[in-house]
PDB file of C-alpha atoms in Angstrom:
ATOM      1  CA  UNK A1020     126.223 145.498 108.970  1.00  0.00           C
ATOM      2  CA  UNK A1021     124.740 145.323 105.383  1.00  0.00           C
ATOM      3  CA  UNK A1022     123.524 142.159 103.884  1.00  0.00           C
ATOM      4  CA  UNK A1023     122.784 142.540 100.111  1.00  0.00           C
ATOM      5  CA  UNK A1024     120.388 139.663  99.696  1.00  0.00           C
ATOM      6  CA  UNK A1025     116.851 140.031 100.958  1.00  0.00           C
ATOM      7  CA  UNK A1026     114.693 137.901 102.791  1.00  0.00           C
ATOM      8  CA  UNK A1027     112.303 135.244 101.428  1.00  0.00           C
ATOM      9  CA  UNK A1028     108.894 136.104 101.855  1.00  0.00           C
ATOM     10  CA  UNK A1029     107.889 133.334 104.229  1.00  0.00           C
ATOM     11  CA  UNK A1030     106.352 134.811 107.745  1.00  0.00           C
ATOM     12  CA  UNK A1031     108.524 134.575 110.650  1.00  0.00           C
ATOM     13  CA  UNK A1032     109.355 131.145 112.627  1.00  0.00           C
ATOM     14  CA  UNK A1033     107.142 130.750 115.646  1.00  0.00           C
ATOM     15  CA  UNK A1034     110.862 130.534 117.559  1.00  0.00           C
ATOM     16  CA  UNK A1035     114.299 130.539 117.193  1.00  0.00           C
ATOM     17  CA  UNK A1036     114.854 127.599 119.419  1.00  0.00           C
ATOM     18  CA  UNK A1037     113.808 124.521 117.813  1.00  0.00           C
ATOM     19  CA  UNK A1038     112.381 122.743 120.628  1.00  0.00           C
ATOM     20  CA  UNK A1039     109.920 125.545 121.372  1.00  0.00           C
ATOM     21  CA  UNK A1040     108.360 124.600 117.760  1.00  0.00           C
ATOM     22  CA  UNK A1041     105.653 121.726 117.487  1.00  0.00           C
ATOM     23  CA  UNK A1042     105.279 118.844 115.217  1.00  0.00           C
ATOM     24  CA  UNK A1043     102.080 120.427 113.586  1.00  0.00           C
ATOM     25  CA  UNK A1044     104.576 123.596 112.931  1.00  0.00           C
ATOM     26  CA  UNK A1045     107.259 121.607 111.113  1.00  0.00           C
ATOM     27  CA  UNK A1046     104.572 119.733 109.106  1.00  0.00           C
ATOM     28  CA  UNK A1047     103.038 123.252 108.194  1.00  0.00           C
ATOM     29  CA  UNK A1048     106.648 123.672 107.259  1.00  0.00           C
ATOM     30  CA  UNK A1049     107.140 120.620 105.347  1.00  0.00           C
ATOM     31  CA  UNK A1050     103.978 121.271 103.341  1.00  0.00           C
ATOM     32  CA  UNK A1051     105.049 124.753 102.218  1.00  0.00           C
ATOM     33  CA  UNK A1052     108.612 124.347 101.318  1.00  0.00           C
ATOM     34  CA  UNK A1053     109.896 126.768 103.965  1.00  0.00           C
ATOM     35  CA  UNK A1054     111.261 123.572 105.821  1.00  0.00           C
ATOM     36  CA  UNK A1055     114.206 123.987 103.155  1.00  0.00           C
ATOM     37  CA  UNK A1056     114.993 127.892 103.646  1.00  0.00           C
ATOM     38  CA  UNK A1057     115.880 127.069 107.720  1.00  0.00           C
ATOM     39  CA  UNK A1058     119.528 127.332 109.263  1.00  0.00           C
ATOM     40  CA  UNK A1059     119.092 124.800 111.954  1.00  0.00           C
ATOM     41  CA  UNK A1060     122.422 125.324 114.640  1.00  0.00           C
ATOM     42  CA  UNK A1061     123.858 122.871 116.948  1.00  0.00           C
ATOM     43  CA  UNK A1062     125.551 124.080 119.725  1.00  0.00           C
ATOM     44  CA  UNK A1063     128.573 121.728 120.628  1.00  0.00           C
ATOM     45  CA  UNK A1064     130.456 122.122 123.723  1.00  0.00           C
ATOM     46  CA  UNK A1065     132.451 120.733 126.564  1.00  0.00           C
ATOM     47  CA  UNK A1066     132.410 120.409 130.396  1.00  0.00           C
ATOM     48  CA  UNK A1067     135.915 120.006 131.460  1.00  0.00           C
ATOM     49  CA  UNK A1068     138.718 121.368 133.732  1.00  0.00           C
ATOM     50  CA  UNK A1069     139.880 125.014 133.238  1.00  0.00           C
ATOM     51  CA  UNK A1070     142.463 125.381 135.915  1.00  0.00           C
ATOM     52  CA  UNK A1071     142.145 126.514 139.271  1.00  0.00           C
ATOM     53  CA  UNK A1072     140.802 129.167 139.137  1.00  0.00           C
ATOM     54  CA  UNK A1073     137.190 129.050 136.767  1.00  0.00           C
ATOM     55  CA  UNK A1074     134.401 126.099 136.716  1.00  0.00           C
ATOM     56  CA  UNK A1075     133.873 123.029 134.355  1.00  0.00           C
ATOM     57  CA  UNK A1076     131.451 125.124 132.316  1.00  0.00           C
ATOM     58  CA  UNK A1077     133.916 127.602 130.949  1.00  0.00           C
ATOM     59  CA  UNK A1078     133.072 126.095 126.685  1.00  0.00           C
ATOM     60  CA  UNK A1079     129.403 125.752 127.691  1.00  0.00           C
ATOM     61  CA  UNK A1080     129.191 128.994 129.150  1.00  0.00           C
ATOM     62  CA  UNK A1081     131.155 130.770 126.905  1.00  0.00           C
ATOM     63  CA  UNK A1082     129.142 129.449 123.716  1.00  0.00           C
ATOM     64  CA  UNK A1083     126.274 129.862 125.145  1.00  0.00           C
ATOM     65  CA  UNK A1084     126.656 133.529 126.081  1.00  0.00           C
ATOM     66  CA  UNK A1085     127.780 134.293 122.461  1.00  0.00           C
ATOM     67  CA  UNK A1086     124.902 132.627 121.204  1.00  0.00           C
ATOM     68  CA  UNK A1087     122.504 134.690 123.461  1.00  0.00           C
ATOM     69  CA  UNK A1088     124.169 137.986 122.478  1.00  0.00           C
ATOM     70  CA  UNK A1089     123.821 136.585 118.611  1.00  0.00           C
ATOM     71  CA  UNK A1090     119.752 135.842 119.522  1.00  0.00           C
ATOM     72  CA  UNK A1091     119.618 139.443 121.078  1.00  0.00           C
ATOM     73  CA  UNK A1092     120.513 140.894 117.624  1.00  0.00           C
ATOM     74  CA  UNK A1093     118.706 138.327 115.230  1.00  0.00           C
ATOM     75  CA  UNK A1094     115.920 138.903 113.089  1.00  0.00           C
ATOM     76  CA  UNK A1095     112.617 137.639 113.618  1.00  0.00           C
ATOM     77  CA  UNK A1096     111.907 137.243 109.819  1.00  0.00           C
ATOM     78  CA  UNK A1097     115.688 135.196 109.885  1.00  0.00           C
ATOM     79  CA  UNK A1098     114.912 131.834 109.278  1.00  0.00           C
ATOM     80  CA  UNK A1099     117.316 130.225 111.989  1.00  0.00           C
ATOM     81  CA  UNK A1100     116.185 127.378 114.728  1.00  0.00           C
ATOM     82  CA  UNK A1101     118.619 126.636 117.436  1.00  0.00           C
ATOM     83  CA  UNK A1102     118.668 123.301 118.342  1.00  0.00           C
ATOM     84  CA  UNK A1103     119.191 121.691 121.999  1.00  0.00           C
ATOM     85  CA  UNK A1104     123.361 121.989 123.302  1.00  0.00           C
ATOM     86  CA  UNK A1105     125.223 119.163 123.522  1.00  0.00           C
ATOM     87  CA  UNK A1106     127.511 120.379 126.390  1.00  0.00           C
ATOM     88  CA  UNK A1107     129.538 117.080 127.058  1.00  0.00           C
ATOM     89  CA  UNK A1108     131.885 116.719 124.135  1.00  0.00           C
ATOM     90  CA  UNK A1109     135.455 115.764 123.192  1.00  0.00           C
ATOM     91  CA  UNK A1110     137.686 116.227 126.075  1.00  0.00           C
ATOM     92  CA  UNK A1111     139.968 112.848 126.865  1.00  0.00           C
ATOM     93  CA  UNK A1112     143.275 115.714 126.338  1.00  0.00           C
ATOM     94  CA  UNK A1113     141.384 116.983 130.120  1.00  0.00           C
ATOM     95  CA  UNK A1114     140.724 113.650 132.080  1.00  0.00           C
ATOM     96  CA  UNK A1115     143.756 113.623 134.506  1.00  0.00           C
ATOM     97  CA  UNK A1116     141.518 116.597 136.150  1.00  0.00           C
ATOM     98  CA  UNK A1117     138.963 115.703 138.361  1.00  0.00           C
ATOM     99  CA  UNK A1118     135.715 116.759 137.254  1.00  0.00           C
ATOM    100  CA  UNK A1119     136.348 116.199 133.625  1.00  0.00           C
ATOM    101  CA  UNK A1120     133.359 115.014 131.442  1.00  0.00           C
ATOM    102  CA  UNK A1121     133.849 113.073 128.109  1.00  0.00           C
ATOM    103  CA  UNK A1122     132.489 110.887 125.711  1.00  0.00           C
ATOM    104  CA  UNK A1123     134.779 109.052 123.395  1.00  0.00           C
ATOM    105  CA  UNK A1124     135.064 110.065 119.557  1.00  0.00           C
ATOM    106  CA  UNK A1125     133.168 106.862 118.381  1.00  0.00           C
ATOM    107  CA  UNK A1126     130.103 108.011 120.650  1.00  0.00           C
ATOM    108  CA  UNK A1127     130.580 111.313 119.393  1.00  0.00           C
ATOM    109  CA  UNK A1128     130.215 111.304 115.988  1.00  0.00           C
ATOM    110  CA  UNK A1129     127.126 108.887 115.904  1.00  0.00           C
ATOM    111  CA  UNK A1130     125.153 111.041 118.500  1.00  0.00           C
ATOM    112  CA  UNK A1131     126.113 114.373 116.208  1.00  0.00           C
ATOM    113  CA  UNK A1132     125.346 112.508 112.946  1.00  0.00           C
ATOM    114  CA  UNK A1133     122.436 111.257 114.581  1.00  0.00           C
ATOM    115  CA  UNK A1134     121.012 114.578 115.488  1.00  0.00           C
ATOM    116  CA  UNK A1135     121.824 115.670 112.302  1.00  0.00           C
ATOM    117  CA  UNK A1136     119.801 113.226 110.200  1.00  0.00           C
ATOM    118  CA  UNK A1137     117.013 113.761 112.596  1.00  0.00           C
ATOM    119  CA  UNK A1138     117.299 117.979 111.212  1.00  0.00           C
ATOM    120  CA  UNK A1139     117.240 115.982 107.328  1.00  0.00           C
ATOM    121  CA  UNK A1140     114.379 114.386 108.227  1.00  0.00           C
ATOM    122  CA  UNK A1141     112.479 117.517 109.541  1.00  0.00           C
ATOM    123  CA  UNK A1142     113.000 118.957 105.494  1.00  0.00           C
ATOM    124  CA  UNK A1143     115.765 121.384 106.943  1.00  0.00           C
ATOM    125  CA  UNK A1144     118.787 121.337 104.342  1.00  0.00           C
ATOM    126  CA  UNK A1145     121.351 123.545 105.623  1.00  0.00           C
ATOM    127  CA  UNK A1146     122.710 122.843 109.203  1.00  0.00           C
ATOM    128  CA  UNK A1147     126.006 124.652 111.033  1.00  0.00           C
ATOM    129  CA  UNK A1148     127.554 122.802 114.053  1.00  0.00           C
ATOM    130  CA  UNK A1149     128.777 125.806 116.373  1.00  0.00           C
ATOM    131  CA  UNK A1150     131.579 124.813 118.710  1.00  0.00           C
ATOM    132  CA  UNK A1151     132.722 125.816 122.147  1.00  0.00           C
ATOM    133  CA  UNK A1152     135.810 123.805 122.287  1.00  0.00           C
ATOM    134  CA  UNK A1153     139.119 123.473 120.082  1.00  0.00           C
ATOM    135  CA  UNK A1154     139.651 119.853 121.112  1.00  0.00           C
ATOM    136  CA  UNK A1155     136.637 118.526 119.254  1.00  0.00           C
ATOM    137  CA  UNK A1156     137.240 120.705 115.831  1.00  0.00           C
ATOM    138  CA  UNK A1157     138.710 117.786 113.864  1.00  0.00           C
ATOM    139  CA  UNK A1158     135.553 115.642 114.940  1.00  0.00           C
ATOM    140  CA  UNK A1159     133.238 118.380 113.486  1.00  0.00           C
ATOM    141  CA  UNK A1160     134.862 117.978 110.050  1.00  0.00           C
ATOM    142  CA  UNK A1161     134.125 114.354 110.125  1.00  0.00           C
ATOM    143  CA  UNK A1162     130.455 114.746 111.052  1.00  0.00           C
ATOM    144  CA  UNK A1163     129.831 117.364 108.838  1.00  0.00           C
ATOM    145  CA  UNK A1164     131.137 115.213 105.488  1.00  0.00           C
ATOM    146  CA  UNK A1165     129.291 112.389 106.736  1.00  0.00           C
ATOM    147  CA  UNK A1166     126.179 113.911 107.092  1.00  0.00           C
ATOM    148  CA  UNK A1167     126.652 116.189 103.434  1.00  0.00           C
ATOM    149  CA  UNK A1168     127.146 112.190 101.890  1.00  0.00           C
ATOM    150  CA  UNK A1169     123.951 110.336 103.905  1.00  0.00           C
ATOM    151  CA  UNK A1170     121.650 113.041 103.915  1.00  0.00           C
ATOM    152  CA  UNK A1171     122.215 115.411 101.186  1.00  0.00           C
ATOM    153  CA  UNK A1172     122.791 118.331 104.403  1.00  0.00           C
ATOM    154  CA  UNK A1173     124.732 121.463 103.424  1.00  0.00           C
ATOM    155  CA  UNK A1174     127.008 121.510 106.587  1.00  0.00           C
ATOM    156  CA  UNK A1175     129.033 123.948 107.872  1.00  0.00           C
ATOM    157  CA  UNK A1176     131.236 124.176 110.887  1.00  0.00           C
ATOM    158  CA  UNK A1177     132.641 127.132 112.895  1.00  0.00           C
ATOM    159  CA  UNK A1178     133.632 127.959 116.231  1.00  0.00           C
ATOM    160  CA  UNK A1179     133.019 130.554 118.109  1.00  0.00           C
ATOM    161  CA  UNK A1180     136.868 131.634 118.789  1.00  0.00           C
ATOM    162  CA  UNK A1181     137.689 131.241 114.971  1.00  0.00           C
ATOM    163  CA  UNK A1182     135.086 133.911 114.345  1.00  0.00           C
ATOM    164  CA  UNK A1183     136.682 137.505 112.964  1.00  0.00           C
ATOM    165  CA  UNK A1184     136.876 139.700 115.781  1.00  0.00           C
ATOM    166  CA  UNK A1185     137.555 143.648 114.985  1.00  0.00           C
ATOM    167  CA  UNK A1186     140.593 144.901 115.801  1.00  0.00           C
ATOM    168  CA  UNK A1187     139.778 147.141 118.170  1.00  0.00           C
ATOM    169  CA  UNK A1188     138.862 144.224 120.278  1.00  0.00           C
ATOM    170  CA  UNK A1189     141.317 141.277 118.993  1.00  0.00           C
ATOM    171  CA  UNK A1190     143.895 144.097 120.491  1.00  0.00           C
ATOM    172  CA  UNK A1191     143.168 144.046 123.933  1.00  0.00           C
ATOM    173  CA  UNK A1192     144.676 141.270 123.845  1.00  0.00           C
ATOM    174  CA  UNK A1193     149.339 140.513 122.962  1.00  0.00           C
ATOM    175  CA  UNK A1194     149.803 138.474 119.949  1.00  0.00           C
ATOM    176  CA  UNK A1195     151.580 135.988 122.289  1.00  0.00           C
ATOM    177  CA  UNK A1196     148.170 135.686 124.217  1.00  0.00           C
ATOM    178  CA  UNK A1197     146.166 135.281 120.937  1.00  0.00           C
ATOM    179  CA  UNK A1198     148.960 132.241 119.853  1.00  0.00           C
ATOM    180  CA  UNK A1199     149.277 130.370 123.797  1.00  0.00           C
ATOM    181  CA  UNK A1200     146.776 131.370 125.810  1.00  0.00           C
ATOM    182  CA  UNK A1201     144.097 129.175 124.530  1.00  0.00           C
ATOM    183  CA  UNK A1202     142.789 127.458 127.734  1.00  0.00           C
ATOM    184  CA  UNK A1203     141.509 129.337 131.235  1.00  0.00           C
ATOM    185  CA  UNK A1204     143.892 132.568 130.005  1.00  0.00           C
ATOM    186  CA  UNK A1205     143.187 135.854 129.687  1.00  0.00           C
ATOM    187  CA  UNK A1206     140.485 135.812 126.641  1.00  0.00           C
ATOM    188  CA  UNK A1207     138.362 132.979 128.351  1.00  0.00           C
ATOM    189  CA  UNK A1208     138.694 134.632 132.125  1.00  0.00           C
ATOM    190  CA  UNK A1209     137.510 137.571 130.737  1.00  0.00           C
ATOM    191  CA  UNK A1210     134.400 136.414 128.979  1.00  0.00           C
ATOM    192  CA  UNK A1211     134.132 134.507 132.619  1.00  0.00           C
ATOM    193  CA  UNK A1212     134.221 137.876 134.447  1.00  0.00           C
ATOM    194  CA  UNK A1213     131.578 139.440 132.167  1.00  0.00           C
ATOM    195  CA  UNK A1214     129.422 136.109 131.898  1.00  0.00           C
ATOM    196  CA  UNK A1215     129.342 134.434 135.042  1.00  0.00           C
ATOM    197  CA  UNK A1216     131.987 136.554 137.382  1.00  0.00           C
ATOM    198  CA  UNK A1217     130.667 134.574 140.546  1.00  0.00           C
ATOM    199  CA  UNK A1218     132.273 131.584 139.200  1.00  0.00           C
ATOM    200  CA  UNK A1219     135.320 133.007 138.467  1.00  0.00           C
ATOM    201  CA  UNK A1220     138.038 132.657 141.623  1.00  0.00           C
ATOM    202  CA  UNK A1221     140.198 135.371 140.751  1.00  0.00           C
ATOM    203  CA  UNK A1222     142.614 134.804 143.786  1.00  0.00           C
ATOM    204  CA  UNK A1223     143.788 131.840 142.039  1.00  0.00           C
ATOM    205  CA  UNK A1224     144.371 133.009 138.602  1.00  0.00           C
ATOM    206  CA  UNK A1225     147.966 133.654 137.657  1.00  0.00           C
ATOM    207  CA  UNK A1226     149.683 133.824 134.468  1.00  0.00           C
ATOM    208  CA  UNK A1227     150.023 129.994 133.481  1.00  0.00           C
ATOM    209  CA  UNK A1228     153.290 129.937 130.616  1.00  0.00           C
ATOM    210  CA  UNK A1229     153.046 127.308 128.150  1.00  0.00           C
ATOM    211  CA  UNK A1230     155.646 124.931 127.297  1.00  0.00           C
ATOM    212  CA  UNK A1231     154.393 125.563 123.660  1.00  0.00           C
ATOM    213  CA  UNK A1232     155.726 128.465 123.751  1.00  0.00           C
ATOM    214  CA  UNK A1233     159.184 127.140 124.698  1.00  0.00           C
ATOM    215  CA  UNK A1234     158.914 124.953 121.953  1.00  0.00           C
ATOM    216  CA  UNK A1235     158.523 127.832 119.806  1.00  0.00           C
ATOM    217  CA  UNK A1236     161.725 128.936 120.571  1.00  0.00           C
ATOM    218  CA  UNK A1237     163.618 126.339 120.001  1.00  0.00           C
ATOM    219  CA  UNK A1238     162.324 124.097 117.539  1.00  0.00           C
ATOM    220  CA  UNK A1239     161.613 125.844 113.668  1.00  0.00           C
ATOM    221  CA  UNK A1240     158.640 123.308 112.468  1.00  0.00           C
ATOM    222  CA  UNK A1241     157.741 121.232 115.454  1.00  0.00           C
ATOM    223  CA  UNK A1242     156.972 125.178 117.104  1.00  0.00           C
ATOM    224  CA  UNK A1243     155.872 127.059 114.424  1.00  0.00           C
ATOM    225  CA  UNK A1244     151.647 126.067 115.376  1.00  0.00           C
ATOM    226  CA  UNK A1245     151.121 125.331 111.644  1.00  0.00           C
ATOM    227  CA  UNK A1246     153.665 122.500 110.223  1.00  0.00           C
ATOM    228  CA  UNK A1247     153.521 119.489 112.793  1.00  0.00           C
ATOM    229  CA  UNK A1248     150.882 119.263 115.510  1.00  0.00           C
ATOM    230  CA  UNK A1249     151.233 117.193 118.992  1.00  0.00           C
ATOM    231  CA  UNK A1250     149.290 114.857 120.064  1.00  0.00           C
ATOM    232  CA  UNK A1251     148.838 115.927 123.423  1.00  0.00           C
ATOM    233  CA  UNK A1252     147.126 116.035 127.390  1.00  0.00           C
ATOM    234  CA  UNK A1253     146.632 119.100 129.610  1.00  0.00           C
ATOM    235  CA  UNK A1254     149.154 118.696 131.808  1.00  0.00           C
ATOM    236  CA  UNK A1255     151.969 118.409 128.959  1.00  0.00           C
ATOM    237  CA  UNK A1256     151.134 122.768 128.690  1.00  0.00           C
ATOM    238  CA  UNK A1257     151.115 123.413 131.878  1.00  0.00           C
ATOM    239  CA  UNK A1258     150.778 121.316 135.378  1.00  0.00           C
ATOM    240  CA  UNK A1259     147.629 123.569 136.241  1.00  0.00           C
ATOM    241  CA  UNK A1260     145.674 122.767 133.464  1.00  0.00           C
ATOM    242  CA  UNK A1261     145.828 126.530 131.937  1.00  0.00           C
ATOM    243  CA  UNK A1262     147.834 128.393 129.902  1.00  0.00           C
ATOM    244  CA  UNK A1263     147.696 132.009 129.574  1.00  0.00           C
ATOM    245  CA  UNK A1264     147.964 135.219 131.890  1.00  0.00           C
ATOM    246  CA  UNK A1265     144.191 134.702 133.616  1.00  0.00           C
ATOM    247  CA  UNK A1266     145.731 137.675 136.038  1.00  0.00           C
ATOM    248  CA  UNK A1267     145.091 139.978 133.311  1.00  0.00           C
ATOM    249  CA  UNK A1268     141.421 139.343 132.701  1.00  0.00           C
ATOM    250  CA  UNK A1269     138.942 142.200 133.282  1.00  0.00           C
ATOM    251  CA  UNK A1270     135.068 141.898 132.838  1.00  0.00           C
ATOM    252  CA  UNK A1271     134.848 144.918 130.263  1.00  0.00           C
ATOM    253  CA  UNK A1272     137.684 143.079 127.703  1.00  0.00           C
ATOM    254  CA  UNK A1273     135.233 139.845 127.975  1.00  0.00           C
ATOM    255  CA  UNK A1274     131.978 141.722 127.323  1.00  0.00           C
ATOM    256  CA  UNK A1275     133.982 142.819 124.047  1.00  0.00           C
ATOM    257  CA  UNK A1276     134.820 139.506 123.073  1.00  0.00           C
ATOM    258  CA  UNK A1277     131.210 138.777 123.974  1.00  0.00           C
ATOM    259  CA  UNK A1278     129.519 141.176 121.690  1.00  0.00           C
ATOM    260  CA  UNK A1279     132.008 141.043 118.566  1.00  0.00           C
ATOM    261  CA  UNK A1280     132.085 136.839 118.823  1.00  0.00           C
ATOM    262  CA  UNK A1281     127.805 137.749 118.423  1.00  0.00           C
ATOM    263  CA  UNK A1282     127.759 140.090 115.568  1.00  0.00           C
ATOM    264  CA  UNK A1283     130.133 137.538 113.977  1.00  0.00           C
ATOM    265  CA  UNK A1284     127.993 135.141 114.463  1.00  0.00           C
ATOM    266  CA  UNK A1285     125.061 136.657 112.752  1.00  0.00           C
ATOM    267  CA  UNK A1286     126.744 137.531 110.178  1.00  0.00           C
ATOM    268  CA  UNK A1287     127.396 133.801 109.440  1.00  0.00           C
ATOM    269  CA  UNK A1288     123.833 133.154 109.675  1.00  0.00           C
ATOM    270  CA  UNK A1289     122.989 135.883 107.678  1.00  0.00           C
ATOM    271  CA  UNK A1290     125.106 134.276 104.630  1.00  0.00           C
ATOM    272  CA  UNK A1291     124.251 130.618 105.458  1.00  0.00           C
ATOM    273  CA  UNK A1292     120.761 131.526 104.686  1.00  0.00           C
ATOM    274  CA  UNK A1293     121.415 133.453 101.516  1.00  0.00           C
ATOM    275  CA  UNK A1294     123.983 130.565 100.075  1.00  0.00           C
ATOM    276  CA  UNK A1295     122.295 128.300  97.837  1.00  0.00           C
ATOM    277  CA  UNK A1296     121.239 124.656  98.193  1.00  0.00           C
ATOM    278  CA  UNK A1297     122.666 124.568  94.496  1.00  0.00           C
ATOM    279  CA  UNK A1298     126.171 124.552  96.493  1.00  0.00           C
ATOM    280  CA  UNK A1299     125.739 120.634  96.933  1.00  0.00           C
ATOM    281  CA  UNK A1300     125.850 118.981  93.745  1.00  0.00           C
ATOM    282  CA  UNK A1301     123.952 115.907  93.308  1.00  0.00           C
ATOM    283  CA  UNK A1302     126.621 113.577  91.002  1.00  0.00           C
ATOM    284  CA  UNK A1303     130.345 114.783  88.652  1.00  0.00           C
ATOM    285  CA  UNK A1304     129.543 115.527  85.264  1.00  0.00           C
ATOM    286  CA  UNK A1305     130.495 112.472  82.983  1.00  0.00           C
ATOM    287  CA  UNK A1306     133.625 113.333  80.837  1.00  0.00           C
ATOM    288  CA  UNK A1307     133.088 114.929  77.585  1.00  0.00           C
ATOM    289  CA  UNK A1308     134.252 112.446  74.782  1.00  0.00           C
TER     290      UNK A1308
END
């Protein structure tokens, strides 16, 4: 993987993680303008039902694991600070299953905007919020505007399963699992099995259908997964709580998804830190008369 921009001359961070760092080393910061050049990265997740057959950590886990891959293949001299997870997110779609952790979207959004003018007020100007979990994507896009309009942050969002996986690896994988399976199916049992296999229960996976899918059949715009989206709970998928063929997960397809999701993932950091602050523009140009 080639990246055409170099790196700025500043010596490496004492850590990647940004709660390893001390006050006196973001003051040093500060004081020499390197504060600016950082990619600080907010892990979001979720701890919430995945069927019967894998644990509450599943987003957590998963995000976590790509992130420690990513770490594994990171740059010293790569200006990028890691900031703690915030593992209980978005997840009122899951709380008919026991177990099910959530905070509500209000609470949401002012703990992630909070967290993120605390990274504005450490002199870092470019932040990404990585996500774990599709239900909270639409709450990222509100944080992220917010905090680009109170604290001048460049802010990006991304999650780990909208990363560009190879084909080689996106093809282990049918189309149709790629399109339903999105919850406790094959692609997340698999990174289970290679992450964490002695929390996976294999004996109860199955292959979960989804009534999306039936929907897809039948109905041209409500199905299609792009014109009309539903408003909807766990249960309305499936009874189980999962969707997708979990049967057909093996630890070596995960550890794919694993290492691809990671080199992805540096990639992105690679070209946060080389996009300009000069992206953000202060005021509109008055109208020429």
């Amino acid at each position: 993987m080639s990246h055409s921009a170099p790196f700025t001359s500043t010596p490496p961070l004492p850590s990647h993680f940004w709660a390893e760092l001390s006050t006196h080393d973001f003051a040093q910061l500060q004081a020499t303008g390197t504060a600016e050049q950082i990619v600080a990265v907010l892990p979001v997740a979720a701890i919430e039902q995945h069927g019967p057959h894998l644990p509450l950590s599943v987003d957590a886990s998963l995000l976590q694991g790509v992130i420690d891959t990513a770490l594994a293949q990171l740059p010293a001299e790569l200006p990028v600070l890691f900031l703690p997870p915030q593992n209980i997110g978005l997840s009122t779609e899951h709380t008919a299953f026991a177990g099910t952790l959530t905070l509500s979207p209000t609470t949401l959004i002012a703990l992630w905007t909070e967290i993120g003018q605390c990274v504005a007020r450490a002199g870092v100007r470019k932040l990404l919020l990585l996500n774990g979990h599709g239900g909270q994507v639409s709450v990222m896009d509100i944080v992220a505007r917010q905090l680009r309009q109170q604290c001048d942050l460049l802010v990006y969002s991304a999650s780990w399963f909208s990363l560009p996986l190879p084909e080689a690896v996106a093809g282990k994988f049918s189309a149709h699992e790629h399109r339903f399976g999105i919850h406790a199916g094959d692609i997340e049992t698999s990174m289970m099995l290679h992450l964490a296999p002695q929390t996976v229960q294999m004996a109860r996976a199955q292959d979960f259908p989804s009534t999306s899918f039936d929907r897809s059949q039948h109905y041209p715009l409500l199905g299609n997964g792009k014109s009309a989206k539903l408003g909807w709970a766990m249960q309305d998928y499936h009874p189980a709580g999962a969707v997708g063929n979990a049967a057909a997960a093996t630890a070596d397809k995960g550890g794919a998804v694993v290492q691809a999701a990671a080199q992805a993932l540096v990639q992105l950091l690679h070209e946060l830190h080389r996009l300009p602050l000069s992206t953000l523009v202060s005021a509109p140009s008055p109208l020429a008369g």
